[in-house]
């Protein structure tokens, strides 16, 4: 997994963002922890299943739905997205990807 450290992407307040399998990380987050790296690897697995573009479409609309219909704040809406729930729940289980079932984000 390629990591690009910079001061622009992601927005302040986030350590890293995975865009099409490339992780962009804040320079202040150098080096990324194994937990953060595993979190991003889980997102890469999710992206592959949904052919990348499908991941971003589903991610955006789920975030928007939670933000508008469930009266969440931006942070709460983000944390409640199924993709993030899976990644946060399994980010410390480093063998998880070896037994992860397809579309696990929607089975949790």
Short mmCIF file of C-alpha atoms in Angstrom, two decimals:
data_model
loop_
_atom_site.label_atom_id
_atom_site.label_comp_id
_atom_site.label_asym_id
_atom_site.label_seq_id
_atom_site.Cartn_x
_atom_site.Cartn_y
_atom_site.Cartn_z
CA UNK A 1 0.00 0.00 0.00
CA UNK A 2 1.46 3.32 -1.06
CA UNK A 3 1.51 6.16 1.50
CA UNK A 4 1.94 9.81 0.57
CA UNK A 5 2.65 12.18 3.46
CA UNK A 6 1.65 15.82 2.95
CA UNK A 7 0.03 18.83 4.65
CA UNK A 8 -3.06 19.12 2.45
CA UNK A 9 -4.84 15.75 2.19
CA UNK A 10 -6.68 14.73 4.35
CA UNK A 11 -8.39 17.67 5.99
CA UNK A 12 -7.13 18.75 9.39
CA UNK A 13 -8.47 16.53 12.14
CA UNK A 14 -7.91 13.33 10.14
CA UNK A 15 -4.66 11.37 10.04
CA UNK A 16 -5.18 9.54 6.77
CA UNK A 17 -7.54 8.99 3.88
CA UNK A 18 -7.54 6.13 1.40
CA UNK A 19 -8.18 7.22 -2.18
CA UNK A 20 -8.36 4.35 -4.65
CA UNK A 21 -5.92 2.27 -2.60
CA UNK A 22 -3.37 5.06 -2.05
CA UNK A 23 -3.17 6.40 1.50
CA UNK A 24 -2.69 10.13 1.92
CA UNK A 25 -1.54 11.02 5.42
CA UNK A 26 -0.77 14.21 7.28
CA UNK A 27 2.96 14.75 7.80
CA UNK A 28 2.23 15.13 11.51
CA UNK A 29 0.96 11.52 11.52
CA UNK A 30 4.32 10.11 10.33
CA UNK A 31 4.73 7.22 10.70
CA UNK A 32 1.23 5.80 10.54
CA UNK A 33 0.54 3.27 13.25
CA UNK A 34 -0.06 -0.39 12.36
CA UNK A 35 -3.66 0.10 13.54
CA UNK A 36 -4.24 2.99 11.15
CA UNK A 37 -2.61 1.07 8.31
CA UNK A 38 -4.84 -1.93 8.97
CA UNK A 39 -7.91 0.35 9.07
CA UNK A 40 -6.98 1.64 5.61
CA UNK A 41 -6.33 -1.89 4.31
CA UNK A 42 -9.87 -2.81 5.35
CA UNK A 43 -11.13 0.14 3.30
CA UNK A 44 -9.10 -1.07 0.31
CA UNK A 45 -10.81 -4.47 0.57
CA UNK A 46 -14.20 -2.72 0.69
CA UNK A 47 -13.28 -0.61 -2.35
CA UNK A 48 -12.25 -3.62 -4.41
CA UNK A 49 -15.57 -5.35 -3.74
CA UNK A 50 -17.50 -2.33 -4.97
CA UNK A 51 -15.13 -1.62 -7.87
CA UNK A 52 -13.79 1.55 -6.22
CA UNK A 53 -16.30 4.03 -7.68
CA UNK A 54 -19.21 2.10 -6.14
CA UNK A 55 -17.52 2.38 -2.76
CA UNK A 56 -17.36 6.17 -2.96
CA UNK A 57 -20.95 6.47 -4.19
CA UNK A 58 -22.27 4.23 -1.41
CA UNK A 59 -20.04 5.91 1.18
CA UNK A 60 -21.19 9.42 0.24
CA UNK A 61 -24.89 8.60 0.11
CA UNK A 62 -24.79 6.67 3.38
CA UNK A 63 -23.03 9.60 5.06
CA UNK A 64 -25.54 12.06 3.59
CA UNK A 65 -28.47 9.87 4.65
CA UNK A 66 -27.21 9.62 8.21
CA UNK A 67 -26.45 13.32 8.35
CA UNK A 68 -29.86 14.42 7.08
CA UNK A 69 -32.30 11.79 8.27
CA UNK A 70 -30.82 10.77 11.57
CA UNK A 71 -29.83 14.23 12.82
CA UNK A 72 -26.21 13.28 13.32
CA UNK A 73 -23.41 15.79 13.38
CA UNK A 74 -20.76 15.40 10.68
CA UNK A 75 -18.51 13.40 13.01
CA UNK A 76 -21.30 11.10 14.19
CA UNK A 77 -22.53 10.56 10.65
CA UNK A 78 -18.98 9.63 9.61
CA UNK A 79 -18.53 7.19 12.50
CA UNK A 80 -21.87 5.51 11.80
CA UNK A 81 -21.22 4.73 8.12
CA UNK A 82 -21.16 0.94 7.69
CA UNK A 83 -17.71 1.05 6.05
CA UNK A 84 -16.26 2.95 9.01
CA UNK A 85 -18.02 0.80 11.60
CA UNK A 86 -16.38 -2.29 10.13
CA UNK A 87 -12.95 -0.66 9.81
CA UNK A 88 -12.97 0.73 13.36
CA UNK A 89 -14.33 -2.51 14.85
CA UNK A 90 -11.67 -4.67 13.17
CA UNK A 91 -8.66 -2.32 12.94
CA UNK A 92 -6.90 -4.06 15.85
CA UNK A 93 -7.53 -7.58 14.54
CA UNK A 94 -4.57 -7.83 12.20
CA UNK A 95 -5.55 -11.25 10.82
CA UNK A 96 -9.08 -10.02 9.97
CA UNK A 97 -8.54 -9.67 6.23
CA UNK A 98 -7.55 -13.33 5.97
CA UNK A 99 -11.06 -14.43 6.99
CA UNK A 100 -13.20 -11.39 6.16
CA UNK A 101 -16.34 -12.28 4.22
CA UNK A 102 -17.36 -10.27 1.17
CA UNK A 103 -19.53 -7.24 1.92
CA UNK A 104 -18.91 -7.64 5.64
CA UNK A 105 -19.59 -3.93 6.16
CA UNK A 106 -23.29 -4.62 5.61
CA UNK A 107 -23.37 -7.72 7.84
CA UNK A 108 -22.28 -6.07 11.09
#
